[in-house]
mmCIF file of C-alpha atoms in Angstrom:
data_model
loop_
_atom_site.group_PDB
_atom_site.id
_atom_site.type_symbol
_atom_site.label_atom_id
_atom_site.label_comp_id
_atom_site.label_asym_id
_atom_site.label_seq_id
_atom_site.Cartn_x
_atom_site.Cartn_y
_atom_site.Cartn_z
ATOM 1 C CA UNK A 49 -14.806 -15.428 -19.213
ATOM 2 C CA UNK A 50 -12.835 -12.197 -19.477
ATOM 3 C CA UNK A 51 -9.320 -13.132 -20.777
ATOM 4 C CA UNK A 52 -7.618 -10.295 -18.245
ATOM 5 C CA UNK A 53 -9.423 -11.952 -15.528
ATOM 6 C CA UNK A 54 -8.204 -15.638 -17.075
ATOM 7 C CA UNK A 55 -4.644 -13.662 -17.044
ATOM 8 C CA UNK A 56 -5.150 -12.626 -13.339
ATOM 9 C CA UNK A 57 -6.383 -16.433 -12.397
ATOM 10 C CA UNK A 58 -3.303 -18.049 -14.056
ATOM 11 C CA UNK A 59 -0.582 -15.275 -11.757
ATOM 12 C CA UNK A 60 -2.552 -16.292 -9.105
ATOM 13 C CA UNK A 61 -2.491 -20.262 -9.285
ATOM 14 C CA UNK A 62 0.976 -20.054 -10.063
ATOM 15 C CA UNK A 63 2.099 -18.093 -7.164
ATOM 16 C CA UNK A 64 -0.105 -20.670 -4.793
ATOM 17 C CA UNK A 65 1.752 -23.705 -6.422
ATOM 18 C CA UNK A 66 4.526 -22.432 -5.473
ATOM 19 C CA UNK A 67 3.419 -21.361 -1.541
ATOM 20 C CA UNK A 68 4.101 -17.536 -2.484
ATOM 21 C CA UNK A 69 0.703 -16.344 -0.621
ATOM 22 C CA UNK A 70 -2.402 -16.273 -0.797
ATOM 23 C CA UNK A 71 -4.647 -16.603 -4.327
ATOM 24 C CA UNK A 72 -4.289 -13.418 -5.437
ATOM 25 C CA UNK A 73 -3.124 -12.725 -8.687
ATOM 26 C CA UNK A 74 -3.243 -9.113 -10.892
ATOM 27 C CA UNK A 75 -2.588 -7.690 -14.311
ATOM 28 C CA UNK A 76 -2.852 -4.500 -15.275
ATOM 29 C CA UNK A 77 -4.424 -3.392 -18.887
ATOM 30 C CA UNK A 78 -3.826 -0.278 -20.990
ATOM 31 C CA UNK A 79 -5.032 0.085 -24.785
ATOM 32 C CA UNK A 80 -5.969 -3.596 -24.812
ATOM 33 C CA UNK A 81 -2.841 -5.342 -23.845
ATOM 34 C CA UNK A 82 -1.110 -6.648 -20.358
ATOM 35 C CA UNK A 83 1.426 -4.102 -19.483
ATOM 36 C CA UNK A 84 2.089 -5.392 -16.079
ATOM 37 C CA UNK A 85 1.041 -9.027 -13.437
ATOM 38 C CA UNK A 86 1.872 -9.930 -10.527
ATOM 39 C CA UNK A 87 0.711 -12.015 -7.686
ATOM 40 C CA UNK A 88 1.099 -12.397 -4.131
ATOM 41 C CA UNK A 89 4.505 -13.151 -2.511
ATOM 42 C CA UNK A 90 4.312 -12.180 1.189
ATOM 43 C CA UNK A 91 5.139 -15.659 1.974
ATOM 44 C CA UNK A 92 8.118 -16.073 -0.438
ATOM 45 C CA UNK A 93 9.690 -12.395 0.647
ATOM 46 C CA UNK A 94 8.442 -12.110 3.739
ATOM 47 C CA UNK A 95 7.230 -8.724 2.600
ATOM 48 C CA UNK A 96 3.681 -7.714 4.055
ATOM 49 C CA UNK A 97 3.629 -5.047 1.065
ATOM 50 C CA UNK A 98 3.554 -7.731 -1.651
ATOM 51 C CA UNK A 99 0.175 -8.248 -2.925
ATOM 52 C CA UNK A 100 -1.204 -8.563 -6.107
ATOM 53 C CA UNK A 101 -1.785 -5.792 -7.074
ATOM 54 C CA UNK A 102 0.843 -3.915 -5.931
ATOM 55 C CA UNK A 103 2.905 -5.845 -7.989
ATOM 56 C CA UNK A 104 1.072 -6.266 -10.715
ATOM 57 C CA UNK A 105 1.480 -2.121 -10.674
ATOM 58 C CA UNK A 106 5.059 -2.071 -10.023
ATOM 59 C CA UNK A 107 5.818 -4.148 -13.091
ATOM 60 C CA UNK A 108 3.768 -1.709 -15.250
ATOM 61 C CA UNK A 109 5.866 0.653 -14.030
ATOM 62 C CA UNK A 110 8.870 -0.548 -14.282
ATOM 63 C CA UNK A 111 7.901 -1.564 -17.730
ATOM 64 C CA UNK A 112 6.753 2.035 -18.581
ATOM 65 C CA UNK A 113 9.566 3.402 -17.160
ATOM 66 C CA UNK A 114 6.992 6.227 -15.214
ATOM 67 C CA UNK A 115 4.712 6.087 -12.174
ATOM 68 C CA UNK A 116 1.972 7.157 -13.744
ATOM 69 C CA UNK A 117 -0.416 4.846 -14.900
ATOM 70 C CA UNK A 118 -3.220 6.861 -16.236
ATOM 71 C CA UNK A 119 -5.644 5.205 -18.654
ATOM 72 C CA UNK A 120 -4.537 1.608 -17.694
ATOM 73 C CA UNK A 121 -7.009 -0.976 -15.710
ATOM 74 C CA UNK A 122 -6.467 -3.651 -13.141
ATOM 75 C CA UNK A 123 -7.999 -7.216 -13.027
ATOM 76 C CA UNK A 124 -7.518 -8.766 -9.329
ATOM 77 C CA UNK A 125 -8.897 -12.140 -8.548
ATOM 78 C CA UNK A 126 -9.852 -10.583 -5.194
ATOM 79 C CA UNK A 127 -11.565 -7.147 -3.882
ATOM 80 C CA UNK A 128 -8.814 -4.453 -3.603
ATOM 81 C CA UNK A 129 -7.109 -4.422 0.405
ATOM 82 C CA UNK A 130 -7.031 -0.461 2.112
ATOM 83 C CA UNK A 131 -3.197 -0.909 0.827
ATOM 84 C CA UNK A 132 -4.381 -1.690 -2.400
ATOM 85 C CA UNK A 133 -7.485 0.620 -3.416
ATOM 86 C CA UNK A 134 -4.985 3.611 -2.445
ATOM 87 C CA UNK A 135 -1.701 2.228 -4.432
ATOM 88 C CA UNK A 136 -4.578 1.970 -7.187
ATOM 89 C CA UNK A 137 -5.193 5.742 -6.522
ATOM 90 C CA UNK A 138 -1.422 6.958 -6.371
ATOM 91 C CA UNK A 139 -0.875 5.165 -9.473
ATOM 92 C CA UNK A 140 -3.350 6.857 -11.266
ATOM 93 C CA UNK A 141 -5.614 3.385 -12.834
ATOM 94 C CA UNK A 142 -8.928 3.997 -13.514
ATOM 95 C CA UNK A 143 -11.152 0.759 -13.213
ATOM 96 C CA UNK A 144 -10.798 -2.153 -11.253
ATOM 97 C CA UNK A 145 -12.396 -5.422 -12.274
ATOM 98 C CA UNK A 146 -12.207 -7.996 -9.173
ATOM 99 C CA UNK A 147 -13.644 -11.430 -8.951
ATOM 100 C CA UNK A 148 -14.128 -12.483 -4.990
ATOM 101 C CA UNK A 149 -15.708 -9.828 -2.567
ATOM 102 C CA UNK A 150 -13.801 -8.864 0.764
ATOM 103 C CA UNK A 151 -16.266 -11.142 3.123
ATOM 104 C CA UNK A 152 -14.755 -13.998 0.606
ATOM 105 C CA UNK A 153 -11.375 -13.171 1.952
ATOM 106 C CA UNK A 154 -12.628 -13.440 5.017
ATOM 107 C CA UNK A 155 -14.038 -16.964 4.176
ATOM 108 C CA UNK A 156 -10.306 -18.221 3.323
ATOM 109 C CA UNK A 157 -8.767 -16.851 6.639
ATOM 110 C CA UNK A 158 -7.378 -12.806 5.585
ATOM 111 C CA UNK A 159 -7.906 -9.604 7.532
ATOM 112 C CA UNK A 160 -9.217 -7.471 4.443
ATOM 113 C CA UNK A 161 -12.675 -7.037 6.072
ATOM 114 C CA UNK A 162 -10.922 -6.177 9.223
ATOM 115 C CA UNK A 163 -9.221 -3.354 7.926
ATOM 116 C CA UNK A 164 -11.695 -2.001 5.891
ATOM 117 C CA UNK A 165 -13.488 -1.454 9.584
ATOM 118 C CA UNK A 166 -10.609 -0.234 11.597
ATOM 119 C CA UNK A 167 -10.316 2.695 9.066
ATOM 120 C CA UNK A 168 -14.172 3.099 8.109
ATOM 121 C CA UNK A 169 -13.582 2.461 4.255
ATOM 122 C CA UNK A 170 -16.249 2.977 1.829
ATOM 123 C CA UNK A 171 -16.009 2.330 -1.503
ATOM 124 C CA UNK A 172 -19.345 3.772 -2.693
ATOM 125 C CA UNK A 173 -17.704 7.079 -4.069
ATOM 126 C CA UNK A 174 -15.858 4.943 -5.905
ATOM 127 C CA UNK A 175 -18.296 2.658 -7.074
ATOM 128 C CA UNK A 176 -18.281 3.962 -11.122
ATOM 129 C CA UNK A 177 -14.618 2.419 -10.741
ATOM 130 C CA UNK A 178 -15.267 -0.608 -8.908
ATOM 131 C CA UNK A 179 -17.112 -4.098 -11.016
ATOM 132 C CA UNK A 180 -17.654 -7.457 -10.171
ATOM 133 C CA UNK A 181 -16.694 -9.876 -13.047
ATOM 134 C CA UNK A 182 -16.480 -13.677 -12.905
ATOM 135 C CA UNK A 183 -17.247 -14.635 -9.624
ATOM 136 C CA UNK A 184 -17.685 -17.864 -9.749
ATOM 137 C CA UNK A 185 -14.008 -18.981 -11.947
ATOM 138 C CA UNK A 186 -12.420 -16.637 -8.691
ATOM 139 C CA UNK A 187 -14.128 -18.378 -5.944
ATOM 140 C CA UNK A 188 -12.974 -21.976 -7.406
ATOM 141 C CA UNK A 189 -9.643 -20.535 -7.116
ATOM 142 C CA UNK A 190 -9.918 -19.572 -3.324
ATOM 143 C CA UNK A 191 -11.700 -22.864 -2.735
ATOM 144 C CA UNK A 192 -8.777 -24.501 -4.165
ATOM 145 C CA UNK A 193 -6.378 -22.014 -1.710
ATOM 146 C CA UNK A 194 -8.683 -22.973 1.630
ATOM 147 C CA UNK A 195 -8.110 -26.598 0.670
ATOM 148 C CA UNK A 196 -4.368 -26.811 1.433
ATOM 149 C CA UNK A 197 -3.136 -27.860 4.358
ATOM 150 C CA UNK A 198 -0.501 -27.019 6.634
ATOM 151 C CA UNK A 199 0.479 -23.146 4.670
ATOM 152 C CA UNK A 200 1.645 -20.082 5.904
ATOM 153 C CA UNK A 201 -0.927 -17.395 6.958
ATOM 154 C CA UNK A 202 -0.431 -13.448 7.526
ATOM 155 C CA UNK B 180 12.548 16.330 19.925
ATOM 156 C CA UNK B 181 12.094 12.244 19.627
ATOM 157 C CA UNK B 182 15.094 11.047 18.589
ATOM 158 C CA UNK B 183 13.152 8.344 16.253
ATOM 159 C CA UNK B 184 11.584 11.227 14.857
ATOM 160 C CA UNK B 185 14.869 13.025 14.475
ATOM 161 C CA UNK B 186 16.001 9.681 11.976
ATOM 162 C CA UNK B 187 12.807 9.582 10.030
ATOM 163 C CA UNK B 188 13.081 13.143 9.592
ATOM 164 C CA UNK B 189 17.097 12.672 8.133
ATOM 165 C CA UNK B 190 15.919 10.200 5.858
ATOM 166 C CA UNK B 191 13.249 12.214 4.418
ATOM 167 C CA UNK B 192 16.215 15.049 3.995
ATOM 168 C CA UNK B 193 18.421 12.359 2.858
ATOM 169 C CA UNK B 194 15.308 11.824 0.079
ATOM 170 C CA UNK B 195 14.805 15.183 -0.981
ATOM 171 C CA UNK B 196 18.469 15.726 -1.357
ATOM 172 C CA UNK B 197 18.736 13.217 -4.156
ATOM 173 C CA UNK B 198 15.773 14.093 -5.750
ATOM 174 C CA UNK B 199 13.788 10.971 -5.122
ATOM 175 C CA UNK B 200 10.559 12.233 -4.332
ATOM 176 C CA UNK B 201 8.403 14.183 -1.413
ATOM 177 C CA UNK B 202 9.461 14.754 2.244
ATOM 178 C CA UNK B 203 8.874 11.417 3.459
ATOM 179 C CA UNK B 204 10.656 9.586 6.174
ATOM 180 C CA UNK B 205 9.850 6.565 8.224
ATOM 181 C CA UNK B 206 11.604 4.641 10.154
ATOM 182 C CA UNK B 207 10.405 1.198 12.536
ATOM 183 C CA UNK B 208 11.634 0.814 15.861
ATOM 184 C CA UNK B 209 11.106 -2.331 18.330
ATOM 185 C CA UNK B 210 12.517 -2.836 21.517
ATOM 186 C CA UNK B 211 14.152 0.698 21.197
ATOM 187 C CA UNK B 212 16.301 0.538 18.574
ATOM 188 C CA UNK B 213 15.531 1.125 14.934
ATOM 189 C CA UNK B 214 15.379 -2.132 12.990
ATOM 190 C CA UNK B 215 14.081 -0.414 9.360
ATOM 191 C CA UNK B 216 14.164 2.637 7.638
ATOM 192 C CA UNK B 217 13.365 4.319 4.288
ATOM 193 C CA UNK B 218 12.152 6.982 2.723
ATOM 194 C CA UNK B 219 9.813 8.349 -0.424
ATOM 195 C CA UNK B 220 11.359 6.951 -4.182
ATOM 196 C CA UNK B 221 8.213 7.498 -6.039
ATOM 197 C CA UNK B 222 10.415 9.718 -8.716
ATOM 198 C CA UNK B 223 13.318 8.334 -8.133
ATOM 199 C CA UNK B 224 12.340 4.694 -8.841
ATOM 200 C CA UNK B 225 9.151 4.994 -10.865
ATOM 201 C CA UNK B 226 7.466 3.427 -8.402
ATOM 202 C CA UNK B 227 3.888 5.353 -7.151
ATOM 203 C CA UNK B 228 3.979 2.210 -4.125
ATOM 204 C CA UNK B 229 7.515 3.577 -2.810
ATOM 205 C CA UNK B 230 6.093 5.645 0.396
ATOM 206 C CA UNK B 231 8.455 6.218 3.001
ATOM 207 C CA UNK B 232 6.537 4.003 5.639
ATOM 208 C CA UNK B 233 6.734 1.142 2.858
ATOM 209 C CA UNK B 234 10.063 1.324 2.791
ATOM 210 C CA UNK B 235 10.784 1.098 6.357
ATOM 211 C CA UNK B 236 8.327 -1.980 6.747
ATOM 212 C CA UNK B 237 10.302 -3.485 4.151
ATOM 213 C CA UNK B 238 13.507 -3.100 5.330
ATOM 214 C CA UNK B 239 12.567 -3.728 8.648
ATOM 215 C CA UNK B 240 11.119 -7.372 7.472
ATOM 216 C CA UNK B 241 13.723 -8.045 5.380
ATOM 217 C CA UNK B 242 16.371 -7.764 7.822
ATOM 218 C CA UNK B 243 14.199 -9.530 10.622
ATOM 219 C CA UNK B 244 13.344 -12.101 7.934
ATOM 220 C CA UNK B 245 9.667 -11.951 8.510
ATOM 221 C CA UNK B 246 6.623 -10.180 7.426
ATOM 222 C CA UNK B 247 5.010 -9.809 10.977
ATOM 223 C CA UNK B 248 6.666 -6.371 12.571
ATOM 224 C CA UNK B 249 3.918 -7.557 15.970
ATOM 225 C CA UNK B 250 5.376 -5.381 18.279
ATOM 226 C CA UNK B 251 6.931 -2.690 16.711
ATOM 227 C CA UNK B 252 6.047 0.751 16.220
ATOM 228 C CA UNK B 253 6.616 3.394 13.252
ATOM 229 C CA UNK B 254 7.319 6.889 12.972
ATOM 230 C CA UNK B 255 6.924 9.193 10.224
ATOM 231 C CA UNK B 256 6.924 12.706 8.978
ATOM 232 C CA UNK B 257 3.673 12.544 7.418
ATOM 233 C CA UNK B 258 0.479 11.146 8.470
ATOM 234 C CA UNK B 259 0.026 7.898 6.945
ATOM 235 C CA UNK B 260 -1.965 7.811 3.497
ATOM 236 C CA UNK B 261 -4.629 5.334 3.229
ATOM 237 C CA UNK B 262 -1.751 2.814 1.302
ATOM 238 C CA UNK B 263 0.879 3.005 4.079
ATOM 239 C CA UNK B 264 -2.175 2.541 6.912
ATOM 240 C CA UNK B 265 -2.841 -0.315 4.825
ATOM 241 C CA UNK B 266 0.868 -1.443 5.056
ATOM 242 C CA UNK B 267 0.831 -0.664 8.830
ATOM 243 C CA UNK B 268 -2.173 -3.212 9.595
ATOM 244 C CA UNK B 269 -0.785 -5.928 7.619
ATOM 245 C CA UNK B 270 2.646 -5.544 9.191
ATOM 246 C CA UNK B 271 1.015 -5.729 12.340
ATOM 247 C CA UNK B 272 2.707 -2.684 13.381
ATOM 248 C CA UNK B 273 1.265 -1.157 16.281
ATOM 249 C CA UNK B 274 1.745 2.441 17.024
ATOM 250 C CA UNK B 275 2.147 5.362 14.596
ATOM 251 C CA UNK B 276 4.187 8.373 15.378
ATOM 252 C CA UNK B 277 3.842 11.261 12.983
ATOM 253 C CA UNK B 278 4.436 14.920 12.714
ATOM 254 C CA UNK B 279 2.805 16.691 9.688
ATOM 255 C CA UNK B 280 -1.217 15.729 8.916
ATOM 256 C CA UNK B 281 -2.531 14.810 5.793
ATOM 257 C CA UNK B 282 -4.151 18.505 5.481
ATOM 258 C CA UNK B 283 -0.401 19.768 5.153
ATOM 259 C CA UNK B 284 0.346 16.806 2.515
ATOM 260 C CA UNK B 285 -2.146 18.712 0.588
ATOM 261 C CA UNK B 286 -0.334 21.977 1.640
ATOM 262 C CA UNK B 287 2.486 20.938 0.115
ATOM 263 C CA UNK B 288 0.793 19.304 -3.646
ATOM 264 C CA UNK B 289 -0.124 15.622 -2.931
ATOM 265 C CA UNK B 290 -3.513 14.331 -2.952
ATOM 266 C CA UNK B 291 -3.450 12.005 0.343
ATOM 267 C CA UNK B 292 -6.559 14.256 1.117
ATOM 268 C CA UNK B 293 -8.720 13.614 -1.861
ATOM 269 C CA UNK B 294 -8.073 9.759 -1.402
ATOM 270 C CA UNK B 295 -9.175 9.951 2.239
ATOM 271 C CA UNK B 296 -12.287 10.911 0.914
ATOM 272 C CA UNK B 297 -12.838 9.074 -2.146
ATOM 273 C CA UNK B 298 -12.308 5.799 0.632
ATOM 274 C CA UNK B 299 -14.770 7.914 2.929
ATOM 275 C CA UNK B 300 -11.463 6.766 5.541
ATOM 276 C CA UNK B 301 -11.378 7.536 9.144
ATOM 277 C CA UNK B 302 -9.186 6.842 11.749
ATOM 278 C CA UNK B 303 -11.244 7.357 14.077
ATOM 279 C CA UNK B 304 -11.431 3.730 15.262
ATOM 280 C CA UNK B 305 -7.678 3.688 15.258
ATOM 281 C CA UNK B 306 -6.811 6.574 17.417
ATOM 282 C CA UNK B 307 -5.184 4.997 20.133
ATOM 283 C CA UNK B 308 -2.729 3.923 17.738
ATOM 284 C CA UNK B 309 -2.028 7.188 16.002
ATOM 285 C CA UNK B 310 -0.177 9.856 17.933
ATOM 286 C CA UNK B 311 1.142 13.308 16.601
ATOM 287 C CA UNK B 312 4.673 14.473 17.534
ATOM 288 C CA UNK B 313 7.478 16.818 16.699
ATOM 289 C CA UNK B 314 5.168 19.246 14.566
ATOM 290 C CA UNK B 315 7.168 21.837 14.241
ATOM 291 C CA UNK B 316 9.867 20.443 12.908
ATOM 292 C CA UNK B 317 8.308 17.986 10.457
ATOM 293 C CA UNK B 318 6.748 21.366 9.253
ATOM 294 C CA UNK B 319 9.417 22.782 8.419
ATOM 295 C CA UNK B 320 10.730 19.769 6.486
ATOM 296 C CA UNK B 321 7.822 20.072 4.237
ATOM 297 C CA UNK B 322 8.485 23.603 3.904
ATOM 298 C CA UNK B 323 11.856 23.122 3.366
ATOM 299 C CA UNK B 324 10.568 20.900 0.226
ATOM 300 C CA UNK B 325 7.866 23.620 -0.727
ATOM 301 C CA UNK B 326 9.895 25.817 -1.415
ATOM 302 C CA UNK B 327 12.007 23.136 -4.060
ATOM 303 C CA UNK B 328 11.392 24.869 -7.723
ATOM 304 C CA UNK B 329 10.821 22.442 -10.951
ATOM 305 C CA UNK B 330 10.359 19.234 -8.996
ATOM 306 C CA UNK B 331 8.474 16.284 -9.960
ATOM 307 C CA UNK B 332 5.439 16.105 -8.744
ATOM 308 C CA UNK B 333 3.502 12.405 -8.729
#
């Protein structure tokens, strides 16, 4: 499998060991190497803002010391959230690679697909930005997230 | 003029005082008092996911120790872009009071209106929810910032 993606798998598994949120975990790439990860703490900070990828991007910035990201790629182990796709935008990174579709968030109990209704979204202008890549290594690690009992949902 | 708007508006002046980025403030109220507030710190903290309404969610959920704002309502001198809507539907926040639209954020240089329609986004379907207010003098807020020579732009 793609090694980003393995990257993006391993953020996420350790934030669920640890009841941050759900299994979403990000890095973000530029000229071959990790410049940024992240994964979900909503839970953990009680902060609604704190996905994956928007921390995943936030580190790369922080490490870049600039909010521009131009040139750099993300790798989420889920289908970019509204909030997401348009910190993706401000930040200026070009491609996203995501494992598990919206309707699979959906499938483990998160609002993505209601979101993406309430404001219309379509990604197909964006679709030369947007691939699919190792479904099947990201949908063992939501199985693995539906499985536990007794966690926090937002 | 709404005296919530009159707050978001200061903290947008407070923001573009200091030099931390556009002419964005937002500020979450719930049982009529303000429990968060922020404003835009893209340039100021290198951070493209530092929106004004993002910082008010956050502060508002940090100081109510929870990421679920159900109940509250935001106000903000800019119509929401498609990251901060996102934001608003995960907080669960439920109305949103703004003054300028996101043809003016392009007005003004920022591209909210190229990523409304690169996400083919509507808000249509959310219009019960989304009231303008105070126009005039969120207007000339973002004039006020206009006019600013040999700022950052993001």
């Amino acid at each position: 499998m793609n090694e980003f993606m393995r990257a993006a798998i391993e953020e996420a598994e350790q934030g669920i060991a640890q009841g941050h949120g759900g299994p979403f975990g990000a890095v973000v790439v530029k000229d071959g190497k990790i410049i940024g990860r992240g994964h979900n703490r909503v839970v953990a900070n009680n902060d609604p803002t704190c996905h994956g990828e928007i921390s995943a991007i936030r580190d790369a910035c922080s490490k870049l010391n600039s909010f521009d990201l131009s040139g750099a790629d993300i790798y989420t182990t889920g289908e970019p959230c509204p909030m997401c796709l348009g910190a993706i935008l401000w930040a200026n990174v070009n491609k996203i690679y995501f494992g598990c579709t919206i309707a699979e968030n959906d499938m483990i109990g998160f609002r993505d697909d209601v979101f993406y209704k309430q404001l219309s979204i379509s990604t197909e202008k964006m679709k030369d930005r947007i691939v699919q890549i190792d479904h099947n290594e990201c949908l063992a690690l939501f199985k693995k997230y539906a499985a536990i009992k007794n966690k926090t949902m937002y």
